[in-house]
CSV table of C-alpha atoms in Angstrom, one decimal:
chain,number,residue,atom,x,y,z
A,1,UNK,CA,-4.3,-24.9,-30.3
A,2,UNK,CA,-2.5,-25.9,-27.5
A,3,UNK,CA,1.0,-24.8,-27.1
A,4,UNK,CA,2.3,-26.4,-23.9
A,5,UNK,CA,0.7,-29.4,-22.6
A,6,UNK,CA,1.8,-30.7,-18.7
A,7,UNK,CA,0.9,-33.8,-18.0
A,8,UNK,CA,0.5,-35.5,-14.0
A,9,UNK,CA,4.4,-33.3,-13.6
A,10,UNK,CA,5.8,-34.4,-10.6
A,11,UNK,CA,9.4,-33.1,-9.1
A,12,UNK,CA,11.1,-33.9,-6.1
A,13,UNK,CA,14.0,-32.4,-4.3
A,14,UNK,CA,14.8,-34.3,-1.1
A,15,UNK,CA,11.9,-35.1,0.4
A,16,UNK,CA,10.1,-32.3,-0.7
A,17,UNK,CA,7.8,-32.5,-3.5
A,18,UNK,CA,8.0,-29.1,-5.5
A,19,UNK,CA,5.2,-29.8,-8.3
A,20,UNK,CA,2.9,-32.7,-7.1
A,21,UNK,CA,1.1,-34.3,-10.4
A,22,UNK,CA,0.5,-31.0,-11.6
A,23,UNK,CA,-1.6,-30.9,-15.2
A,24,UNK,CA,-1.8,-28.0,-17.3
A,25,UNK,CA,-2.8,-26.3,-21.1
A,26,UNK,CA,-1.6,-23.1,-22.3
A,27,UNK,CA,-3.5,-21.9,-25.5
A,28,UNK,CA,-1.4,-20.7,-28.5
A,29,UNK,CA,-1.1,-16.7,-28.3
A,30,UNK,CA,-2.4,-16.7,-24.3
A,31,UNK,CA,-0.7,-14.6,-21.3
A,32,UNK,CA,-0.8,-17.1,-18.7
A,33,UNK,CA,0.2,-16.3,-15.0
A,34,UNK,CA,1.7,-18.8,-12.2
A,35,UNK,CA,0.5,-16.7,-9.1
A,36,UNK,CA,1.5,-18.8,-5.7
A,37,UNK,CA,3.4,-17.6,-2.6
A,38,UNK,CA,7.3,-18.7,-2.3
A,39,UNK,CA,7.4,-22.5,-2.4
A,40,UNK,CA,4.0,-23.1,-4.2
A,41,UNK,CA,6.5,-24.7,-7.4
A,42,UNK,CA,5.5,-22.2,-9.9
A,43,UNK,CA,9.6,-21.0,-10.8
A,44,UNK,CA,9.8,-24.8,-11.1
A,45,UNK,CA,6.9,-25.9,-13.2
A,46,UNK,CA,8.4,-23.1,-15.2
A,47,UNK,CA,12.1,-24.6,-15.4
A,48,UNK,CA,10.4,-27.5,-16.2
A,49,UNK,CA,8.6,-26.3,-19.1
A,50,UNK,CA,12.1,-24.3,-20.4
A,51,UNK,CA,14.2,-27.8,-20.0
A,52,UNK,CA,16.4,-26.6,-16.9
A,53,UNK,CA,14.7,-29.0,-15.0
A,54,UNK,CA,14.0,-32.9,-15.7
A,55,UNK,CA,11.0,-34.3,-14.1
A,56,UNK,CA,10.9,-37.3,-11.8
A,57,UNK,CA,7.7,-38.3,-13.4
A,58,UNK,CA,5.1,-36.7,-16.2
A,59,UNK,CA,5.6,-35.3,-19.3
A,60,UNK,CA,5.9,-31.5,-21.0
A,61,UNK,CA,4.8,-31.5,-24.8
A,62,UNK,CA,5.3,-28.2,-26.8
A,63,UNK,CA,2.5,-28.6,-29.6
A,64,UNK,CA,2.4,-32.0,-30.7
A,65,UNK,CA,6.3,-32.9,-29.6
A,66,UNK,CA,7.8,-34.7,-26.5
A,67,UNK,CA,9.8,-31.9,-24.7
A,68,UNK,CA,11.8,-34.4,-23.1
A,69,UNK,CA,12.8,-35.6,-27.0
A,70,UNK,CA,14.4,-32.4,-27.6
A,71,UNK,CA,17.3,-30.5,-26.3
A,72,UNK,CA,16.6,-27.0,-24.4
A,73,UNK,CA,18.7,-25.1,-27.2
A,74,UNK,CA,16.3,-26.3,-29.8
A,75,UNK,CA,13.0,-25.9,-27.7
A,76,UNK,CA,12.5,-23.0,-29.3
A,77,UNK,CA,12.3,-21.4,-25.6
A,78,UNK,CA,13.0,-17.4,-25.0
A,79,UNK,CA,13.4,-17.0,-21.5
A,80,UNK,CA,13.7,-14.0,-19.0
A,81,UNK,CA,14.9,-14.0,-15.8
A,82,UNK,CA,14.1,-11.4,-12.6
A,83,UNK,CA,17.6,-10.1,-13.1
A,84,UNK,CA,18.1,-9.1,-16.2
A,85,UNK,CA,21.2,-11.8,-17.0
A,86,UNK,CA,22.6,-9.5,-19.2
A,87,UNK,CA,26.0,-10.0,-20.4
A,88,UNK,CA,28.1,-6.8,-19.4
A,89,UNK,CA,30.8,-6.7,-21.8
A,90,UNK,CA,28.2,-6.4,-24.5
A,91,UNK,CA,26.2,-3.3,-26.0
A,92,UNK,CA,22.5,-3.4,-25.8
A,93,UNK,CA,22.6,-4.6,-29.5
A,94,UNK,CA,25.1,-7.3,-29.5
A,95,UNK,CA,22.8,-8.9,-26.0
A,96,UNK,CA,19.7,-8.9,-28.0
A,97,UNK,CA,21.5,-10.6,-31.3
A,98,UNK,CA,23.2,-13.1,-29.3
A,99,UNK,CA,21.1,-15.9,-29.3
A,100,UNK,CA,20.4,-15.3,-33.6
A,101,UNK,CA,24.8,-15.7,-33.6
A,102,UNK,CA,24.8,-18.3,-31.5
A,103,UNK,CA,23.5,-20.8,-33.9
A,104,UNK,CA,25.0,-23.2,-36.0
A,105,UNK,CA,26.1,-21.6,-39.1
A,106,UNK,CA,23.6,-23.4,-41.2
A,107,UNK,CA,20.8,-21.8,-39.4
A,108,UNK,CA,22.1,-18.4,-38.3
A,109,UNK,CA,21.0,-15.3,-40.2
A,110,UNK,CA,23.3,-13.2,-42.1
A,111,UNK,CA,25.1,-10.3,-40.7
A,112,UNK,CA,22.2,-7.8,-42.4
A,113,UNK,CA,19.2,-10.0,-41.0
A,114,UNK,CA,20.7,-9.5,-37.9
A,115,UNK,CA,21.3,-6.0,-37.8
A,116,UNK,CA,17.5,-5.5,-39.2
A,117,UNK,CA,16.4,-7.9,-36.4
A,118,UNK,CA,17.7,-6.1,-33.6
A,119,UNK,CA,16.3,-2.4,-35.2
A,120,UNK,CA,13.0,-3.7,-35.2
A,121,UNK,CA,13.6,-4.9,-31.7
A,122,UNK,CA,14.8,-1.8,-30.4
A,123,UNK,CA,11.7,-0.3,-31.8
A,124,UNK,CA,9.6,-2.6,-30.2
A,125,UNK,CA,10.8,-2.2,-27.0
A,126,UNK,CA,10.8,1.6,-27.4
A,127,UNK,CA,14.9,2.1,-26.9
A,128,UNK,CA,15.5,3.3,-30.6
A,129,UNK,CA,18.8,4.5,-30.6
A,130,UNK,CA,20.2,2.9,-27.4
A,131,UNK,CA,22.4,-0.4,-29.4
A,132,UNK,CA,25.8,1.2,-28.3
A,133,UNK,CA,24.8,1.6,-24.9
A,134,UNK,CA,25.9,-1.1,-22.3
A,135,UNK,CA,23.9,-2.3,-19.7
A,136,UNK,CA,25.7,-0.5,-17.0
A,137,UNK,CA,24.1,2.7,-18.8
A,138,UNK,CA,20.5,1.6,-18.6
A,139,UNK,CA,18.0,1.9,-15.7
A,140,UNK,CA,16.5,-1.3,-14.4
A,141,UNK,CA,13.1,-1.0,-16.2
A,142,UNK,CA,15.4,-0.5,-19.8
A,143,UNK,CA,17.8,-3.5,-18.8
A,144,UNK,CA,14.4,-5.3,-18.3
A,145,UNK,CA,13.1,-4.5,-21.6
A,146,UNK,CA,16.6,-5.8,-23.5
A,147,UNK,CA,16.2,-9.1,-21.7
A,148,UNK,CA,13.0,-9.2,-23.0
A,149,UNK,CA,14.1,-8.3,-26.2
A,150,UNK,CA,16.9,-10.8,-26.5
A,151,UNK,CA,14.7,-13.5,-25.7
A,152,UNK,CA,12.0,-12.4,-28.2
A,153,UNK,CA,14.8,-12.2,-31.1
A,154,UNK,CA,14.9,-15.8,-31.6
A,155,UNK,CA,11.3,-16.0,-32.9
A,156,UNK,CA,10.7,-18.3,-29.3
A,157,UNK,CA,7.5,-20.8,-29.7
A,158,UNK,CA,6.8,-19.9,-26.0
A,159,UNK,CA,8.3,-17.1,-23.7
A,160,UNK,CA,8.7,-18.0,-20.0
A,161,UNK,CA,8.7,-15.2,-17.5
A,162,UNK,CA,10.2,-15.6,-14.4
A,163,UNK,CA,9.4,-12.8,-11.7
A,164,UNK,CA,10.5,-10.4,-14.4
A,165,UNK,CA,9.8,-7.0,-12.4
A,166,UNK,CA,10.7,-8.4,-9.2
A,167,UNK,CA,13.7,-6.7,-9.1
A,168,UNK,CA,12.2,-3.3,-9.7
A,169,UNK,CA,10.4,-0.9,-7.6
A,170,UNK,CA,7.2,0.1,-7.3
A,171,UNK,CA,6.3,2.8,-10.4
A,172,UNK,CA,8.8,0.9,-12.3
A,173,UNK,CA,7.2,-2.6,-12.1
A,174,UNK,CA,3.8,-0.6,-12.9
A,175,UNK,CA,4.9,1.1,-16.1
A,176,UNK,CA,6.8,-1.9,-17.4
A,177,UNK,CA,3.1,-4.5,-16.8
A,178,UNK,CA,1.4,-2.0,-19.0
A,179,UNK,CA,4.3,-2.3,-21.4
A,180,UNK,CA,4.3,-6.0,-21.4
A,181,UNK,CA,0.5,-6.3,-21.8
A,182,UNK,CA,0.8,-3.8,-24.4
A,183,UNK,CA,3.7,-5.6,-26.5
A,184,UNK,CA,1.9,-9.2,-26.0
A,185,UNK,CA,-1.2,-7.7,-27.6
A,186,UNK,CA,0.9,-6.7,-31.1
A,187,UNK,CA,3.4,-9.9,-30.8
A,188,UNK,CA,1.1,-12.4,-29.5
A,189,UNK,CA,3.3,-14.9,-28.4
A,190,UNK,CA,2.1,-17.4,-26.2
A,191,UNK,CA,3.4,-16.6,-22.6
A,192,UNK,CA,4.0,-17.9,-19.1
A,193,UNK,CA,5.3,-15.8,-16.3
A,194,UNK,CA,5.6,-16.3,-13.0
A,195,UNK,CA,5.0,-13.8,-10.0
A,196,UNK,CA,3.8,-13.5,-6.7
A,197,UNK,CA,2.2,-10.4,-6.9
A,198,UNK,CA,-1.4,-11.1,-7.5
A,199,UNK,CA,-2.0,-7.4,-8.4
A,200,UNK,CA,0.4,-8.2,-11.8
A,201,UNK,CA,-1.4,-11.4,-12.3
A,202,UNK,CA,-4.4,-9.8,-12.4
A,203,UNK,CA,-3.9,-6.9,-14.3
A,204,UNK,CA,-1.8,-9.2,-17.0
A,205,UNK,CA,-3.0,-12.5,-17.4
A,206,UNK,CA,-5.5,-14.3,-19.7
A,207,UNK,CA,-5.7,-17.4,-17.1
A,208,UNK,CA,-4.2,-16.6,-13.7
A,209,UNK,CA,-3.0,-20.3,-12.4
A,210,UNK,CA,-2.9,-20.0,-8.6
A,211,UNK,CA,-1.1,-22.7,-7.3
A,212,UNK,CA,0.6,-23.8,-3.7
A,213,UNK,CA,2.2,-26.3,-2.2
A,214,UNK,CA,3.2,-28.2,-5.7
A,215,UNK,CA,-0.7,-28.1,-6.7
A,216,UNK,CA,-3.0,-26.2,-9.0
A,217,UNK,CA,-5.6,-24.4,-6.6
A,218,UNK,CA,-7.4,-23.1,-9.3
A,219,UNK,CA,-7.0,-22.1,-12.7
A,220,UNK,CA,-9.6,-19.4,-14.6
A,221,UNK,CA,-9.4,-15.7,-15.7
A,222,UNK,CA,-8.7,-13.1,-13.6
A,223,UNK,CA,-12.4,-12.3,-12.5
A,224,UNK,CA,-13.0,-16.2,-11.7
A,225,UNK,CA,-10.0,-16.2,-9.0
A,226,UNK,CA,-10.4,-13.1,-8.0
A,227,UNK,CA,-14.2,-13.1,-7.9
A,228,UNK,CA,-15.0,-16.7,-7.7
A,229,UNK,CA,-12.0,-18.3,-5.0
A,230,UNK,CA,-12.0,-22.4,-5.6
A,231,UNK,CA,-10.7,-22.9,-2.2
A,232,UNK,CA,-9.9,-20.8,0.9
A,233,UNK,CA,-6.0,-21.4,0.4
A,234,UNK,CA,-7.0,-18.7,-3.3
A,235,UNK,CA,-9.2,-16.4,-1.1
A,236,UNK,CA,-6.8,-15.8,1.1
A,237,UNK,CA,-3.7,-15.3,-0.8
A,238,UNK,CA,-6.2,-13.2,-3.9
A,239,UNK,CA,-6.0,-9.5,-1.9
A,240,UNK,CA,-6.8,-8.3,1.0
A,241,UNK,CA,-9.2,-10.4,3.6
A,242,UNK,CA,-11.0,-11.1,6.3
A,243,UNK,CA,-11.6,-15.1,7.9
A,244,UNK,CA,-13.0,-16.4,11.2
A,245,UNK,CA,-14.4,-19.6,12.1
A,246,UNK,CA,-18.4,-19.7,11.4
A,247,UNK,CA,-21.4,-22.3,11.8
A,248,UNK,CA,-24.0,-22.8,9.0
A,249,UNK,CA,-27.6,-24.6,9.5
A,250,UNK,CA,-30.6,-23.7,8.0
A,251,UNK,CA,-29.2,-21.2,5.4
A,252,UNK,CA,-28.0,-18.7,8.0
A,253,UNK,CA,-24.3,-18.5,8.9
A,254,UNK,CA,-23.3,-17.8,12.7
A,255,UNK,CA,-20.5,-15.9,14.5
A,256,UNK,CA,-20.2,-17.0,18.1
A,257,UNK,CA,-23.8,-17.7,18.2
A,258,UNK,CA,-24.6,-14.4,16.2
A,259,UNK,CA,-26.8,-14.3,12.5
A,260,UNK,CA,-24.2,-12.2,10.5
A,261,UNK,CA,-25.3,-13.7,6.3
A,262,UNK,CA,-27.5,-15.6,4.4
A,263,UNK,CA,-26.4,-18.2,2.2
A,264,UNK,CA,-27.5,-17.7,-1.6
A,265,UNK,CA,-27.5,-21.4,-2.5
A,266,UNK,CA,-27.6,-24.7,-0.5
A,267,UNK,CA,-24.3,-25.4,1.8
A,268,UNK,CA,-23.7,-28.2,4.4
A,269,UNK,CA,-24.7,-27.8,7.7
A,270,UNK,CA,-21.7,-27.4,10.0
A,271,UNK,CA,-18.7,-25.8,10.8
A,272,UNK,CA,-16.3,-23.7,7.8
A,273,UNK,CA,-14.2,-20.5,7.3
A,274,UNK,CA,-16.1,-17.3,6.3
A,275,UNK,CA,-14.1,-15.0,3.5
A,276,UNK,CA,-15.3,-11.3,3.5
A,277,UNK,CA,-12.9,-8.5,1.7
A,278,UNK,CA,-12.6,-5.0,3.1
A,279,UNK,CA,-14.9,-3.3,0.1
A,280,UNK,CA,-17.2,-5.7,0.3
A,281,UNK,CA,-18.5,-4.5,3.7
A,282,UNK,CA,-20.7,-1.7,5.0
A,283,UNK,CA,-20.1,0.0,8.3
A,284,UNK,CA,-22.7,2.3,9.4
A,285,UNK,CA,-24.3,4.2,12.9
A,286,UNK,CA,-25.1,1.7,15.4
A,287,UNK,CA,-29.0,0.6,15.5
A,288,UNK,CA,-28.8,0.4,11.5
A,289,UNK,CA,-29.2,-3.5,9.9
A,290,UNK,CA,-25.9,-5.3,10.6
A,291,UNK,CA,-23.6,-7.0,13.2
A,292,UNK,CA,-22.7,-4.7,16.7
A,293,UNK,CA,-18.8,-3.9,16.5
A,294,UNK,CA,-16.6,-2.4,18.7
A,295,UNK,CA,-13.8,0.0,16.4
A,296,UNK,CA,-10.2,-1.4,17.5
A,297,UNK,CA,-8.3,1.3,15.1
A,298,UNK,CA,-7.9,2.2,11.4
A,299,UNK,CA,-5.2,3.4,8.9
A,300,UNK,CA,-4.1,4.6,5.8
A,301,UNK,CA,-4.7,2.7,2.6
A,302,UNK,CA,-3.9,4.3,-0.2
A,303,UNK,CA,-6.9,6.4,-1.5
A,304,UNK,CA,-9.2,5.2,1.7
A,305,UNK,CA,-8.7,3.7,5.0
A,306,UNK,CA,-9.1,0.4,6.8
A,307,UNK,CA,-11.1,0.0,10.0
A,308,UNK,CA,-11.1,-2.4,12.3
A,309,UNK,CA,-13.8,-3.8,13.7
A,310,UNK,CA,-14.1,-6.0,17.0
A,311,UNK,CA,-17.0,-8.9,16.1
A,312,UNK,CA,-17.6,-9.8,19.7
A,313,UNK,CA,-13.9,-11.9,19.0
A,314,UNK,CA,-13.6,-11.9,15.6
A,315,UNK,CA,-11.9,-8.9,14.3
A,316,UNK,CA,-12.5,-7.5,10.6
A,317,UNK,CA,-11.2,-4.3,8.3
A,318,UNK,CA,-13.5,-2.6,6.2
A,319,UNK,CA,-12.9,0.2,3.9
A,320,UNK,CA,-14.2,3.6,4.8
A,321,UNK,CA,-13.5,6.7,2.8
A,322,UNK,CA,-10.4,8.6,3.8
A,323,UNK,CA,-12.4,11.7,5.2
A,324,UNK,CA,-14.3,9.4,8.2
A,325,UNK,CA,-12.8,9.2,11.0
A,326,UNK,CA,-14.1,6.5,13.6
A,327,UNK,CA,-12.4,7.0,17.5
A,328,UNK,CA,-11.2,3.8,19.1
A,329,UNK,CA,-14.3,2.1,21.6
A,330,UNK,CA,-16.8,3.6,19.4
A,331,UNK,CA,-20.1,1.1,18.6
A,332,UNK,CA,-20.6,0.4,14.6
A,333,UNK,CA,-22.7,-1.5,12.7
A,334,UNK,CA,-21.5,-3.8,10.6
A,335,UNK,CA,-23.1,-5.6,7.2
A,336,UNK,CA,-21.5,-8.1,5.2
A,337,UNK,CA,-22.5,-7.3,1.7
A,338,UNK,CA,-20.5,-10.5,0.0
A,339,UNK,CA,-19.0,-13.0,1.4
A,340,UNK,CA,-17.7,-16.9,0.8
A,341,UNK,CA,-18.4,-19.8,2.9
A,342,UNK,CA,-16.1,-22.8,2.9
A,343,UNK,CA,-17.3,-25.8,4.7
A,344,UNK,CA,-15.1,-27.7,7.0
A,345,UNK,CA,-13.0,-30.4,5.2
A,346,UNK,CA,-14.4,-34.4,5.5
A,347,UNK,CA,-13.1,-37.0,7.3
A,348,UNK,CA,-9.3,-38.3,6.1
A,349,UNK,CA,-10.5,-40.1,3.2
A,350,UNK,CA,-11.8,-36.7,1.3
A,351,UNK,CA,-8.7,-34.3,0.9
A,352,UNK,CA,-10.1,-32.4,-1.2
A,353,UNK,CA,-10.1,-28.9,-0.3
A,354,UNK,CA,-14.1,-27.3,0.1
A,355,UNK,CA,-15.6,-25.9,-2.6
A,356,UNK,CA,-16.7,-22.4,-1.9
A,357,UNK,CA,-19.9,-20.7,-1.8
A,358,UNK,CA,-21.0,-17.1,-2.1
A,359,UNK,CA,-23.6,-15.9,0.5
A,360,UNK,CA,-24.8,-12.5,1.1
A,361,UNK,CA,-27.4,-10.0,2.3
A,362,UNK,CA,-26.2,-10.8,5.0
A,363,UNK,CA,-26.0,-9.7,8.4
A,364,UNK,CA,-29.4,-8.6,9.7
């Protein structure tokens, strides 16, 4: 079933279009991420979805009804925001039981419903015994986890997400996705979240929805964008890359004249952008199967270390294990094991952007 339905969404401020026809479905009970660097229109698509933003054109449906039909109080909308939006003067209790009191009397819950409702919230959210406790009191990663809870007490047909550990640091934002993945799986509410961090979207999401410039790119599971990049605009942005400028012809792709893969299914003759990511390369001792390089430096990278390699004027980092050491001027070989080809875009009247294609085996 779907839950939220965008239909040809299209939202202009100035002269700037932020979401440019943008079409999407989000399932009943799926985690759905809006990945896209700053400006892509994700935090707006989102807006859009929650009410706080009215569309120049297109339509948002939430199940089978007209958002646009229904005021944002009764959308049925929990929403969190990167920082926190807590109110101050109020214990951790009375924040999360704030939007059940806020209704109209006929609707709101009794005083005992409440009470019960916020229990089980704290529960949830694993801060039993913190209702008297004002935000002031909490950590980030706590004040975090009462926002969510606030906007979870209303029963919401959809939560909306926006950057919600972007305020956070490092160890904190990595607890706290583990947490959230954890308390989608026993909720399941259907969920949107925004965030620019493609590690998050990966590690979260159902459907990762990579968007930029006011456009879907690409929409799939994590493995299909990560994996499988639609266009090179994904590739890039998806981790950690390599790209220079390459010719294809005859199932062979060329580097300044040089055979460095082999294409693994038909692709246009011509000009386009190679992809290759650091583990997806093999340096070796020169005179072994692969492309001459020239070592231009390395460093640190968490559990291994990045090299990089001079292509005869194309430079690419590889991942080595921490205990190598290469020195600076020394001759490598260097083997693509996977790698995408994008051909050149057509002529003006085809803006689409090129379709990928994996090729491999590569250098010889």
């Amino acid at each position: 079933m779907t839950a939220v339905a965008v239909r040809d969404a299209v939202k202009i401020f100035g002269t700037q279009k932020a979401l440019d026809g943008i079409s999407l479905d989000v399932h009943s009970g799926e985690l759905v991420a809006l990945l896209g660097p700053s400006g892509s229109g994700k935090t707006t698509l989102l807006r859009a979805v929650a009410g706080l933003e009215n569309l120049d054109s297109g339509t948002v449906r939430l199940g089978d009804v007209d958002a646009s039909t229904v005021p944002v109080r009764h959308r049925g909308i929990g929403f969190v925001f990167q920082h926190y939006a807590l109110f101050r003067h109020m214990t951790v209790a009375d924040n999360i039981a704030y939007g059940l009191r806020s209704r109209p009397r006929a609707t709101r819950p009794g005083e005992a419903d409440i009470r019960r409702r916020i229990d089980e919230l704290l529960g949830l959210i694993q801060l039993e015994g913190y209702g008297a406790r004002y935000p002031a009191q909490l950590s980030g990663g706590q004040r975090q986890r009462v926002a969510l809870a606030r906007a979870l007490a209303i029963e919401p047909r959809v939560l909306l997400l926006d950057e919600p550990f972007g305020a956070l640091d490092a160890l904190v934002r990595k607890e706290l996705r583990a947490w959230l993945r954890h308390l989608h799986e026993q909720t399941g509410h259907t969920t949107l979240f925004v965030t620019h961090d493609q590690e998050e979207a990966l590690e979260l999401a159902d459907r990762v929805v990579v968007m930029s410039k006011g456009r879907i790119e690409q929409v799939g599971t994590p493995d299909d964008v990560y994996d499988r990049p639609a266009t090179p605009d994904v590739f890039g942005f998806m981790g950690e890359s390599s790209r220079f400028e390459v010719e294809a012809g005859q199932g062979e792709i060329r580097l300044a004249g040089t055979l460095v893969a082999r294409t693994l299914e038909p692709v246009p003759d011509g000009g386009g952008i190679l992809f290759v990511r650091p583990h997806d390369i093999t340096v070796s001792m020169p005179g072994t199967p692969g492309v001459e390089g020239t070592v231009l430096g390395f460093r640190r990278h968490g559990a291994t270390r990045l090299l990089e390699v001079d292509l005869g004027g194309a430079r690419v980092e590889a991942t080595i294990p921490p205990t190598v050491k290469v020195p600076n001027g020394a001759k490598v070989s260097v083997r693509l094991d996977r790698a995408r080809f994008y051909p050149a875009a057509g002529g003006a009247a085809d803006c689409r952007p090129p379709r990928g294609h994996e090729v491999g085996e590569y250098a010889i």
